[in-house]
Coordinates of C-alpha atoms and ligand atoms in Angstrom, one line a residue:
M1 CA -4.1 3.0 25.2
T2 CA -6.4 5.5 23.7
D3 CA -4.9 7.9 21.2
P4 CA -6.5 11.3 20.7
E5 CA -5.4 11.4 17.1
H6 CA -7.3 8.1 16.3
V7 CA -11.0 8.2 15.4
P8 CA -12.4 4.9 16.9
W9 CA -15.5 3.0 15.8
P10 CA -18.5 4.0 17.9
P11 CA -18.7 1.7 21.0
E12 CA -22.0 0.1 19.9
V13 CA -20.6 -0.7 16.5
A14 CA -17.4 -2.1 18.0
D15 CA -19.6 -4.3 20.4
R16 CA -21.4 -5.6 17.3
Y17 CA -18.2 -6.5 15.5
R18 CA -17.1 -8.3 18.6
A19 CA -20.4 -10.1 19.0
L20 CA -20.2 -11.2 15.4
G21 CA -16.8 -12.8 16.0
H22 CA -15.0 -10.5 13.6
W23 CA -13.0 -8.9 16.3
R24 CA -11.6 -11.6 18.7
G25 CA -9.7 -9.5 21.1
E26 CA -6.4 -10.9 20.0
T27 CA -3.2 -8.8 19.5
F28 CA -0.5 -9.5 16.9
G29 CA 1.9 -10.5 19.6
A30 CA -0.3 -13.2 21.1
W31 CA -1.4 -14.3 17.6
L32 CA 2.2 -15.0 16.6
S33 CA 2.9 -16.7 19.9
G34 CA -0.1 -18.9 19.3
L35 CA 1.1 -19.8 15.9
A36 CA 4.6 -20.6 17.2
A37 CA 3.0 -22.9 19.8
A38 CA 0.7 -24.6 17.3
H39 CA 3.3 -25.4 14.6
P40 CA 6.7 -24.2 15.8
E41 CA 8.8 -26.1 13.1
R42 CA 7.0 -24.9 10.0
T43 CA 8.9 -22.6 7.7
A44 CA 7.5 -19.0 8.2
V45 CA 9.9 -16.9 6.0
V46 CA 12.5 -17.4 3.3
G47 CA 14.6 -14.7 2.0
R48 CA 18.0 -13.0 1.8
T49 CA 19.8 -10.5 4.0
G50 CA 22.3 -9.2 1.5
P51 CA 24.2 -12.4 0.4
V52 CA 23.0 -14.4 3.3
A53 CA 20.1 -16.9 2.6
Q54 CA 17.7 -17.1 5.5
R55 CA 15.0 -19.6 6.3
W56 CA 13.2 -19.2 9.6
T57 CA 10.6 -21.3 11.3
V58 CA 7.6 -19.8 13.0
A59 CA 9.4 -20.5 16.4
E60 CA 12.5 -18.7 15.2
L61 CA 10.4 -15.7 13.9
D62 CA 8.6 -15.5 17.3
D63 CA 11.9 -15.7 19.2
R64 CA 13.5 -13.1 17.0
A65 CA 10.5 -10.8 17.5
H66 CA 10.7 -11.2 21.3
R67 CA 14.4 -10.5 21.4
L68 CA 14.2 -7.5 19.2
A69 CA 11.3 -6.1 21.2
A70 CA 13.6 -6.2 24.3
G71 CA 16.5 -4.7 22.3
L72 CA 14.3 -1.9 21.0
H73 CA 13.0 -1.2 24.5
D74 CA 16.5 -1.0 25.8
L75 CA 17.2 1.6 23.0
G76 CA 14.3 3.7 24.4
V77 CA 11.4 2.7 22.1
R78 CA 8.2 2.9 24.2
P79 CA 4.5 2.0 23.9
G80 CA 2.7 4.6 21.8
D81 CA 5.9 5.6 19.9
N82 CA 5.6 5.9 16.1
V83 CA 8.5 4.4 14.3
V84 CA 9.1 5.0 10.6
L85 CA 9.9 1.7 8.9
Q86 CA 11.6 1.6 5.6
L87 CA 12.7 -2.0 4.8
P88 CA 12.7 -3.7 1.4
N89 CA 11.8 -7.4 1.1
V90 CA 14.2 -8.7 3.7
P91 CA 13.2 -11.4 6.1
E92 CA 13.9 -9.1 9.0
F93 CA 10.8 -7.2 8.1
L94 CA 8.6 -9.6 10.0
P95 CA 10.5 -9.8 13.3
V96 CA 10.9 -6.0 13.3
V97 CA 7.1 -5.4 12.9
F98 CA 6.2 -8.0 15.4
A99 CA 8.7 -6.6 17.9
L100 CA 7.1 -3.1 17.5
F101 CA 3.6 -4.7 17.8
R102 CA 4.7 -6.4 21.0
L103 CA 6.1 -3.1 22.4
G104 CA 3.0 -1.2 21.5
A105 CA 5.1 1.0 19.3
R106 CA 3.7 1.6 15.9
P107 CA 5.4 1.0 12.6
V108 CA 4.7 3.7 10.0
F109 CA 5.1 1.7 6.7
A110 CA 7.1 3.8 4.3
L111 CA 7.8 2.1 0.9
P112 CA 11.4 1.5 -0.3
A113 CA 10.8 4.0 -3.2
H114 CA 10.1 6.8 -0.8
R115 CA 12.8 9.5 -0.5
G116 CA 13.5 12.5 1.7
T117 CA 10.4 14.4 1.1
E118 CA 8.1 11.6 1.9
L119 CA 10.2 10.2 4.9
R120 CA 10.4 13.7 6.4
H121 CA 6.7 14.2 6.0
V122 CA 5.6 11.0 7.6
A123 CA 8.2 11.3 10.4
E124 CA 7.0 14.8 11.2
W125 CA 3.3 14.0 10.9
S126 CA 3.6 11.0 13.1
A127 CA 6.1 12.7 15.5
A128 CA 8.1 9.5 15.0
T129 CA 10.8 8.8 17.6
A130 CA 12.9 6.4 15.5
V131 CA 13.5 5.3 12.0
I132 CA 14.4 1.7 11.1
T133 CA 15.9 1.0 7.8
V134 CA 18.4 -1.0 5.7
D135 CA 21.9 0.2 4.9
A136 CA 21.4 0.1 1.2
H137 CA 19.0 -1.4 -1.3
A138 CA 18.9 -1.2 -5.1
R139 CA 22.0 1.0 -5.1
F140 CA 20.4 3.6 -2.8
D141 CA 21.9 4.5 0.6
H142 CA 18.8 4.2 3.0
G143 CA 21.1 4.5 6.0
A144 CA 22.1 8.1 4.9
L145 CA 18.4 8.9 4.2
A146 CA 17.4 7.8 7.6
R147 CA 20.1 9.9 9.2
A148 CA 19.1 12.9 7.2
T149 CA 15.5 12.3 8.3
A150 CA 16.6 12.2 11.9
D151 CA 18.6 15.4 11.6
A152 CA 15.7 17.2 10.0
V153 CA 12.9 16.0 12.3
G154 CA 13.3 16.8 16.0
S155 CA 11.2 14.1 17.4
V156 CA 13.5 11.3 15.8
R157 CA 15.9 10.2 18.5
E158 CA 17.1 6.9 17.1
V159 CA 18.1 5.4 13.7
V160 CA 18.3 1.7 13.5
V161 CA 19.9 0.1 10.4
L162 CA 20.0 -3.5 9.2
D163 CA 23.5 -4.1 7.9
T164 CA 23.3 -6.3 4.9
G165 CA 27.0 -5.5 3.8
S166 CA 25.6 -3.4 0.9
G167 CA 27.8 -0.5 1.7
G168 CA 25.2 2.0 2.9
T169 CA 25.6 4.4 5.9
T170 CA 25.7 2.8 9.3
A171 CA 27.8 5.4 11.2
G172 CA 25.8 7.1 13.9
T173 CA 23.1 4.4 13.9
A174 CA 22.2 1.4 16.0
G175 CA 22.6 -2.0 14.4
L176 CA 19.5 -4.2 14.1
A177 CA 21.4 -7.4 14.5
E178 CA 22.9 -6.1 17.8
L179 CA 19.4 -5.2 19.1
A180 CA 18.1 -8.7 18.2
A181 CA 20.9 -10.2 20.5
A182 CA 19.1 -8.9 23.6
P183 CA 17.6 -11.7 25.8
A184 CA 13.9 -12.0 25.3
R185 CA 11.7 -10.9 28.3
E186 CA 8.0 -10.5 28.9
L187 CA 6.4 -7.2 28.1
P188 CA 3.1 -5.9 29.2
A189 CA 0.3 -7.2 27.0
R190 CA -1.3 -4.7 24.5
D191 CA -4.9 -3.8 24.0
P192 CA -6.3 -5.4 20.8
G193 CA -8.4 -2.3 20.1
E194 CA -5.5 0.0 20.0
V195 CA -3.6 1.2 16.8
A196 CA -1.1 -1.4 15.8
F197 CA 0.5 0.4 12.9
L198 CA 0.1 3.3 10.5
Q199 CA -0.2 2.6 6.7
L200 CA 0.3 5.4 4.2
S201 CA -2.5 6.4 1.9
G202 CA -1.8 6.9 -1.8
G203 CA -2.9 10.5 -1.2
S204 CA -5.0 12.7 -3.5
T205 CA -4.8 16.1 -1.8
G206 CA -1.0 16.2 -1.2
L207 CA 1.4 14.2 0.7
P208 CA 0.4 10.7 2.1
K209 CA -2.0 10.5 5.0
L210 CA -1.6 8.1 7.8
I211 CA -4.0 5.2 8.2
P212 CA -4.4 3.8 11.7
R213 CA -5.1 0.1 11.8
T214 CA -5.9 -1.8 15.0
H215 CA -5.0 -5.4 16.0
D216 CA -8.6 -6.4 16.0
D217 CA -9.6 -5.0 12.6
Y218 CA -6.6 -6.0 10.7
L219 CA -6.4 -9.6 12.0
Y220 CA -10.0 -10.0 10.9
S221 CA -9.1 -9.0 7.4
V222 CA -6.0 -11.3 7.5
R223 CA -7.9 -14.4 8.6
E224 CA -10.6 -13.9 6.0
S225 CA -8.2 -13.2 3.3
A226 CA -6.3 -16.3 3.9
R227 CA -9.5 -18.3 3.8
I228 CA -10.9 -16.6 0.6
C229 CA -7.5 -17.1 -1.2
G230 CA -7.5 -20.7 -0.3
L231 CA -4.2 -20.7 1.7
R232 CA -3.3 -24.1 3.2
P233 CA -0.4 -25.1 5.4
D234 CA 1.5 -26.4 2.3
S235 CA 0.9 -23.2 0.3
V236 CA 3.9 -21.0 -0.4
Y237 CA 3.3 -17.3 -0.8
L238 CA 5.8 -15.2 -2.9
A239 CA 5.9 -11.5 -1.9
A240 CA 7.0 -10.0 -5.1
L241 CA 5.7 -6.4 -4.4
P242 CA 7.2 -4.3 -1.5
V243 CA 6.0 -6.2 1.5
A244 CA 5.1 -3.0 3.5
H245 CA 2.2 -2.3 1.1
N246 CA -1.2 -3.6 2.2
F247 CA -1.5 -5.9 -0.8
P248 CA 1.5 -8.2 -0.2
L249 CA 1.2 -7.6 3.5
S250 CA -2.3 -8.9 4.1
S251 CA -4.2 -9.6 0.8
P252 CA -3.6 -12.4 1.7
G253 CA 0.1 -11.7 1.8
V254 CA 2.7 -12.6 4.3
L255 CA 0.4 -12.3 7.2
G256 CA -2.3 -14.4 5.6
A257 CA 0.4 -17.0 4.9
L258 CA 1.5 -17.0 8.5
H259 CA -2.1 -17.4 9.6
A260 CA -2.5 -20.5 7.4
G261 CA 0.7 -22.0 8.6
A262 CA 2.1 -21.4 5.1
A263 CA 5.7 -20.1 4.2
S264 CA 6.4 -16.7 2.7
V265 CA 9.2 -16.1 0.2
L266 CA 10.4 -12.5 0.0
A267 CA 11.6 -11.6 -3.5
P268 CA 14.1 -8.8 -3.5
A269 CA 12.6 -7.6 -6.8
P270 CA 9.5 -8.4 -8.7
D271 CA 11.0 -8.9 -12.1
P272 CA 10.3 -12.2 -13.8
A273 CA 13.9 -13.3 -13.8
T274 CA 14.2 -12.9 -10.0
A275 CA 10.7 -14.1 -9.2
F276 CA 10.6 -17.1 -11.6
E277 CA 13.8 -18.5 -10.0
L278 CA 12.1 -18.3 -6.7
V279 CA 9.0 -19.9 -7.9
E280 CA 10.9 -22.8 -9.2
Q281 CA 13.2 -23.1 -6.2
E282 CA 10.6 -22.8 -3.5
R283 CA 7.6 -24.3 -5.4
V284 CA 5.6 -21.1 -4.9
T285 CA 1.8 -21.7 -5.1
I286 CA 0.4 -18.1 -4.8
T287 CA 1.5 -14.5 -5.3
G288 CA 0.1 -11.0 -5.9
L289 CA 0.9 -8.7 -8.8
V290 CA -0.1 -5.2 -10.1
P291 CA -1.4 -5.4 -13.7
P292 CA 1.8 -4.1 -15.5
L293 CA 3.9 -6.7 -13.6
A294 CA 1.3 -9.4 -14.5
A295 CA 1.8 -8.4 -18.2
A296 CA 5.6 -8.6 -17.9
W297 CA 5.3 -12.0 -16.3
I298 CA 3.1 -13.3 -19.1
D299 CA 5.6 -12.1 -21.7
A300 CA 8.5 -13.7 -19.9
A301 CA 6.5 -17.0 -19.1
G302 CA 6.5 -17.7 -22.9
R303 CA 10.3 -17.7 -23.0
T304 CA 11.3 -19.1 -19.5
T305 CA 13.0 -22.3 -18.9
R306 CA 11.9 -22.1 -15.3
D307 CA 9.3 -24.5 -13.9
L308 CA 6.3 -22.5 -12.9
S309 CA 4.0 -25.5 -12.5
S310 CA 3.6 -25.1 -8.8
L311 CA 1.7 -21.8 -9.3
E312 CA -2.0 -22.2 -8.4
V313 CA -3.3 -18.7 -7.8
V314 CA -2.1 -15.3 -8.9
L315 CA -3.9 -12.3 -7.5
V316 CA -3.9 -9.1 -9.5
G317 CA -4.9 -5.7 -8.2
G318 CA -3.8 -2.3 -7.1
A319 CA -5.0 -0.9 -10.4
K320 CA -7.6 -2.0 -12.9
C321 CA -6.9 -5.3 -14.6
G322 CA -9.0 -5.1 -17.8
P323 CA -10.7 -8.3 -19.3
E324 CA -8.1 -8.7 -22.0
L325 CA -5.1 -8.9 -19.6
A326 CA -7.3 -10.9 -17.1
A327 CA -8.0 -13.5 -19.8
R328 CA -4.3 -14.1 -20.6
I329 CA -3.1 -14.6 -17.0
G330 CA -4.5 -18.1 -16.3
P331 CA -3.4 -19.7 -19.6
A332 CA 0.0 -18.1 -19.6
L333 CA 1.0 -18.7 -16.0
G334 CA -0.9 -22.0 -15.6
C335 CA -2.9 -20.8 -12.6
R336 CA -6.2 -19.4 -11.4
L337 CA -6.6 -15.6 -11.5
Q338 CA -8.0 -13.9 -8.5
Q339 CA -8.8 -10.2 -8.9
V340 CA -8.4 -8.0 -5.8
F341 CA -9.6 -4.4 -5.3
G342 CA -8.4 -3.2 -2.0
M343 CA -7.3 -0.1 -0.2
A344 CA -5.0 0.6 2.7
E345 CA -8.0 2.3 4.4
G346 CA -9.7 -1.0 4.7
L347 CA -12.2 -2.5 2.3
V348 CA -10.8 -5.4 0.2
N349 CA -12.7 -7.2 -2.5
Y350 CA -11.8 -10.6 -4.1
T351 CA -13.2 -12.6 -6.9
R352 CA -13.8 -16.0 -5.3
L353 CA -11.9 -19.0 -6.4
D354 CA -15.1 -20.8 -7.4
D355 CA -16.6 -17.8 -9.2
P356 CA -17.6 -18.3 -12.8
D357 CA -14.9 -17.1 -15.3
E358 CA -17.1 -14.3 -16.5
L359 CA -17.0 -12.7 -13.0
V360 CA -13.3 -13.3 -12.5
L361 CA -12.4 -11.7 -15.8
T362 CA -14.7 -8.7 -15.7
T363 CA -15.1 -7.7 -12.0
Q364 CA -12.7 -6.8 -9.3
G365 CA -14.5 -9.0 -6.7
R366 CA -16.8 -8.6 -3.8
P367 CA -16.1 -7.6 -0.2
I368 CA -14.4 -9.8 2.3
S369 CA -17.2 -9.4 4.9
P370 CA -20.9 -9.7 4.9
D371 CA -20.6 -6.7 7.2
D372 CA -18.8 -4.5 4.8
E373 CA -21.4 -1.8 3.9
I374 CA -21.4 -0.6 0.4
R375 CA -23.1 2.6 -0.9
I376 CA -22.8 3.7 -4.5
V377 CA -23.7 7.3 -4.8
D378 CA -24.2 10.0 -7.4
P379 CA -20.7 11.4 -8.3
D380 CA -22.1 14.9 -8.6
D381 CA -20.1 17.7 -7.2
P382 CA -17.2 16.2 -5.2
A383 CA -16.9 19.4 -3.3
A384 CA -20.5 19.3 -2.1
P385 CA -21.7 15.7 -2.5
S386 CA -25.3 14.8 -2.1
D387 CA -24.5 11.2 -1.5
A388 CA -27.8 10.2 -3.3
L389 CA -27.8 6.5 -4.1
V390 CA -27.7 5.6 -7.8
K391 CA -30.0 3.1 -9.4
P392 CA -28.9 -0.5 -8.9
G393 CA -26.4 -1.4 -11.6
R394 CA -25.5 2.2 -12.4
A395 CA -22.0 3.6 -11.9
G396 CA -21.3 5.9 -8.9
A397 CA -18.9 6.9 -6.3
L398 CA -18.1 4.1 -3.8
L399 CA -18.6 4.8 -0.1
T400 CA -17.9 2.1 2.5
R401 CA -18.0 1.3 6.2
G402 CA -17.3 -1.9 8.0
P403 CA -15.3 -4.0 10.4
Y404 CA -11.8 -3.3 9.0
T405 CA -12.3 0.1 7.3
I406 CA -11.0 3.2 9.3
R407 CA -13.3 5.9 10.6
G408 CA -10.7 8.6 10.1
Y409 CA -7.1 9.2 9.0
Y410 CA -4.6 9.8 11.9
R411 CA -4.2 13.4 13.1
A412 CA -6.3 14.7 10.2
A413 CA -9.5 16.2 11.7
A414 CA -10.0 18.7 8.9
H415 CA -9.4 16.3 6.1
N416 CA -11.6 13.7 7.8
A417 CA -14.6 16.1 7.6
T418 CA -14.7 15.6 3.8
A419 CA -13.0 12.2 3.4
F420 CA -15.8 10.5 5.5
T421 CA -19.6 11.0 5.7
A422 CA -21.1 12.1 8.9
D423 CA -22.2 8.5 9.6
G424 CA -18.7 7.1 9.1
F425 CA -18.6 6.0 5.5
Y426 CA -15.2 6.3 3.8
R427 CA -15.3 8.1 0.5
T428 CA -13.0 5.8 -1.6
G429 CA -12.9 8.1 -4.6
D430 CA -13.5 5.1 -6.8
L431 CA -16.2 5.0 -9.5
V432 CA -17.8 1.6 -9.5
R433 CA -20.7 -0.5 -10.7
R434 CA -22.2 -3.4 -8.7
R435 CA -23.5 -6.6 -10.2
P436 CA -26.5 -8.5 -8.8
T437 CA -24.1 -10.9 -7.3
G438 CA -22.5 -8.2 -5.3
H439 CA -19.3 -8.1 -7.5
I440 CA -17.9 -4.6 -8.1
E441 CA -16.5 -3.4 -11.2
V442 CA -14.1 -0.4 -11.0
V443 CA -14.9 1.9 -13.9
G444 CA -13.0 5.0 -13.0
R445 CA -12.4 7.4 -10.1
V446 CA -13.6 10.7 -8.8
K447 CA -10.6 11.4 -6.6
E448 CA -7.7 13.4 -7.9
Q449 CA -5.2 10.6 -7.9
I450 CA -3.2 9.1 -10.7
N451 CA -2.9 5.3 -10.6
R452 CA 0.4 4.6 -12.3
G453 CA 0.3 0.8 -12.5
G454 CA -0.7 0.5 -8.9
E455 CA 1.6 3.3 -7.7
K456 CA -0.5 6.2 -6.5
V457 CA 0.4 9.8 -7.4
A458 CA -1.4 12.9 -6.0
P459 CA -1.3 15.6 -8.8
A460 CA -1.1 18.4 -6.2
E461 CA 2.0 17.0 -4.7
V462 CA 3.9 16.9 -8.0
E463 CA 2.6 20.3 -9.0
D464 CA 4.0 21.7 -5.7
H465 CA 7.5 20.3 -6.5
L466 CA 7.4 21.7 -10.1
M467 CA 6.2 25.1 -8.8
A468 CA 9.3 25.2 -6.5
H469 CA 11.5 25.7 -9.6
P470 CA 12.3 29.4 -10.2
D471 CA 11.4 29.3 -13.9
V472 CA 8.0 27.8 -13.3
L473 CA 4.9 30.1 -13.0
D474 CA 2.2 27.4 -12.9
A475 CA 2.0 23.6 -13.3
A476 CA -0.8 21.1 -13.6
V477 CA -0.4 17.4 -13.5
V478 CA -2.8 14.9 -15.1
G479 CA -2.9 11.2 -15.8
V480 CA -2.9 10.0 -19.4
P481 CA -3.8 6.6 -20.7
D482 CA -0.8 4.3 -21.0
E483 CA -0.9 0.8 -22.6
Y484 CA 1.5 -0.7 -20.1
L485 CA 0.9 1.3 -16.9
G486 CA -2.8 1.9 -17.4
E487 CA -1.9 5.7 -16.7
R488 CA 1.3 7.7 -16.8
T489 CA 1.7 11.2 -15.5
Q490 CA 1.9 14.3 -17.7
A491 CA 2.8 17.7 -16.4
W492 CA 1.8 20.9 -18.1
V493 CA 4.0 23.8 -17.2
V494 CA 3.7 27.6 -17.8
P495 CA 7.1 29.3 -17.5
R496 CA 7.7 32.6 -15.7
P497 CA 8.4 35.4 -18.1
G498 CA 12.0 35.1 -19.3
G499 CA 12.3 31.6 -17.9
A500 CA 12.9 28.7 -20.3
P501 CA 12.7 25.5 -18.4
T502 CA 12.9 22.2 -20.4
G503 CA 11.2 18.9 -19.6
A504 CA 14.3 17.2 -18.9
V505 CA 15.5 19.9 -16.5
L506 CA 12.2 19.8 -14.6
R507 CA 12.1 16.1 -14.4
R508 CA 15.6 16.1 -12.9
F509 CA 14.6 19.0 -10.6
V510 CA 11.7 17.0 -9.2
R511 CA 13.8 13.9 -8.7
E512 CA 16.5 15.8 -6.9
R513 CA 14.0 17.3 -4.5
G514 CA 13.9 13.8 -3.1
V515 CA 10.7 12.1 -4.1
A516 CA 9.8 8.6 -5.1
A517 CA 10.8 8.0 -8.6
F518 CA 7.3 6.9 -9.6
K519 CA 6.2 10.5 -8.9
V520 CA 8.6 12.2 -11.3
P521 CA 6.3 13.2 -14.4
D522 CA 6.7 10.9 -17.3
L523 CA 6.0 13.7 -19.7
V524 CA 6.4 17.5 -19.4
E525 CA 4.9 19.9 -21.8
I526 CA 5.7 23.6 -21.7
V527 CA 2.8 25.8 -22.7
P528 CA 2.5 29.6 -22.8
A529 CA -0.7 29.7 -20.7
F530 CA -3.4 27.5 -19.3
P531 CA -7.0 27.6 -20.7
V532 CA -9.2 29.8 -18.5
T533 CA -13.1 29.4 -18.0
G534 CA -15.6 31.9 -19.0
V535 CA -15.4 33.8 -15.7
G536 CA -11.6 33.9 -16.1
K537 CA -11.1 31.7 -13.0
T538 CA -9.9 28.2 -13.1
S539 CA -10.1 25.6 -10.3
R540 CA -7.4 23.1 -10.2
R541 CA -9.9 20.4 -10.8
E542 CA -11.4 22.2 -13.9
L543 CA -7.9 22.9 -15.2
R544 CA -6.8 19.3 -14.9
A545 CA -10.0 18.0 -16.5
A546 CA -9.6 20.5 -19.5
L547 CA -6.0 19.4 -19.9
Q548 CA -7.0 15.7 -19.8
D549 CA -9.5 16.4 -22.5
R550 CA -7.0 18.2 -24.6
T551 CA -4.6 15.2 -24.3
A552 CA -7.4 12.7 -25.1
A553 CA -8.4 14.8 -28.2
G554 CA -4.9 14.5 -29.5
T555 CA -4.3 18.3 -29.4
G556 CA -1.7 17.7 -26.8
P557 CA 1.8 16.3 -27.6
D558 CA 2.3 12.6 -28.0
D559 CA 5.8 12.6 -26.8
E560 CA 8.3 14.8 -25.2
E561 CA 12.1 15.3 -24.5
Ligands
OOB601 C1 -4.2 -1.1 -3.0 O1 -4.2 -0.1 -1.9 P1 -3.8 1.4 -2.0 O2 -4.2 2.0 -0.8 O3 -2.4 1.5 -2.6 O4 -4.8 2.0 -3.2 C2 -6.1 1.9 -3.1 C3 -6.7 2.4 -4.4 C4 -8.2 2.1 -4.6 O5 -9.0 3.1 -3.9 C5 -8.3 2.1 -6.1 O6 -8.4 3.5 -6.5 C6 -7.0 1.5 -6.6 O7 -6.1 1.7 -5.5 N1 -7.3 0.0 -6.7 C7 -7.8 -0.5 -7.9 C8 -7.8 -1.9 -7.7 N2 -7.1 -2.2 -6.5 C9 -6.8 -1.0 -6.1 N3 -8.5 0.1 -9.0 C10 -9.0 -0.8 -9.9 N4 -8.9 -2.1 -9.8 C11 -8.3 -2.7 -8.7 N5 -8.3 -4.1 -8.7 O8 -3.9 -0.7 -4.1 C12 -4.5 -2.5 -2.5 C13 -4.7 -2.8 -1.2 C14 -5.0 -4.1 -0.9 C15 -5.0 -5.1 -1.9 C16 -4.9 -4.8 -3.2 C17 -4.6 -3.5 -3.5

């Protein structure tokens, strides 16, 4: 099924990726059936649905996915439909996504942290026909959020809720368990070149963009990730981070584990107490963490009575893991560190397990594929880039193109014109340097995005929320260095004449507008006016840069509230 909103690879490039064996013409549905036929009795997924412990084999997962596909079809979900999925780390995540893959309906992967603003946006943007969620998780009523999203977005016809007994809203929704009781039946095979799902971008210009990934391209990255991370049938992968994110999903993640015939354990939360118990119980061999979480695990490992000796590999990525932190991970957790620098748009880099320590500690790895094309260009004017290559070894803006990197965001023609070069390279917005070995070191960024410990914040989005407050005349949001998170967010706010907003009031205001908690500014500083440039006009970019300098120079406040 071709989709007019999807920018495909040029036909001759697609042919090349097929000829090279990167794209194998396999769909996720057929892939899972193949795994179930090859080793039906292996454990695929371990986790909890509310208080109920679950342990499903590959055959059981395959069967649940088949039945759920039939149940969702009976509910009216059709090929080509987009379905917003907001599930925490529950075992049902896997059968739900495979059911949608089989139907040719596309999960839109919201994170559990997302709230009304984000859910409405992605549901509207994707013209979603359904929302699938959990009743409640971490004391938040996701069922009510999904219902509110359906009420606000005309295209959403159905809300499906996984009842975990956690007390959230299930009234007016369809039950996931009931749908999974449908008898399995054959559905028409899907085209491996079509969009299988939509990931969300971290965003830099505003609300998240939708990232269309095909069966062919994603399965290639999954197979190679499993190999590069050394997954074996007896490996046990712990999904500590939210599993809908690209990192725990496929780097190598639960899909890489499935590919290798290994089990995945879904942690309901990533904190050391929860995770260490699971490591001990399930003899976890491999997991993936963002840097602040790695630091928290290191601290806790010094005090724990849990047996962590099964851990072999810990991947760290999502944000820069500096050499000091990197050097502590292996000794503290008794494992090999593997750095990963990836993006939902495609390109993923890993340090290799047999790389010398120096590269593992000081670089973010090299690309998965020999056919990942890397260009490092002059980071001159981001608004009018020359894309001139920098000298080898010099830092520059990273552009990339390859067999699993998208050629365009979904339904975003205007944005695509600047986010991609004319010849199809994605402008990652990352500032990098490359070693002669091909390893990449991330040294900064050119995009207007704050990386708050791996969680991505678009300054413009937060500024818009602040400016909705009646006492706010203007607002600018910047990232400031933070020892633990790498970066935290600071908002500078100019009040309206007569208005006297406080930081606490504005932070609550942003939260109550229904946004992910990680987007609420960590610090709010009220100032009478913003600096202006010589001509008296200030671009957002210049203003943010000036405020960032001011904070760095220590002329800004150290603390607030
Ligand atoms: C991962 O994916 P996203 O889409 O949430 O964020 C991508 C961005 C990159 O462009 C880069 O700015 C930053 O996150 N990033 C890193 C990094 N890994 C990601 N910056 C510095 N060092 C790293 N190691 O974050 C993601 C996707 C797949 C695997 C791992 C991470």
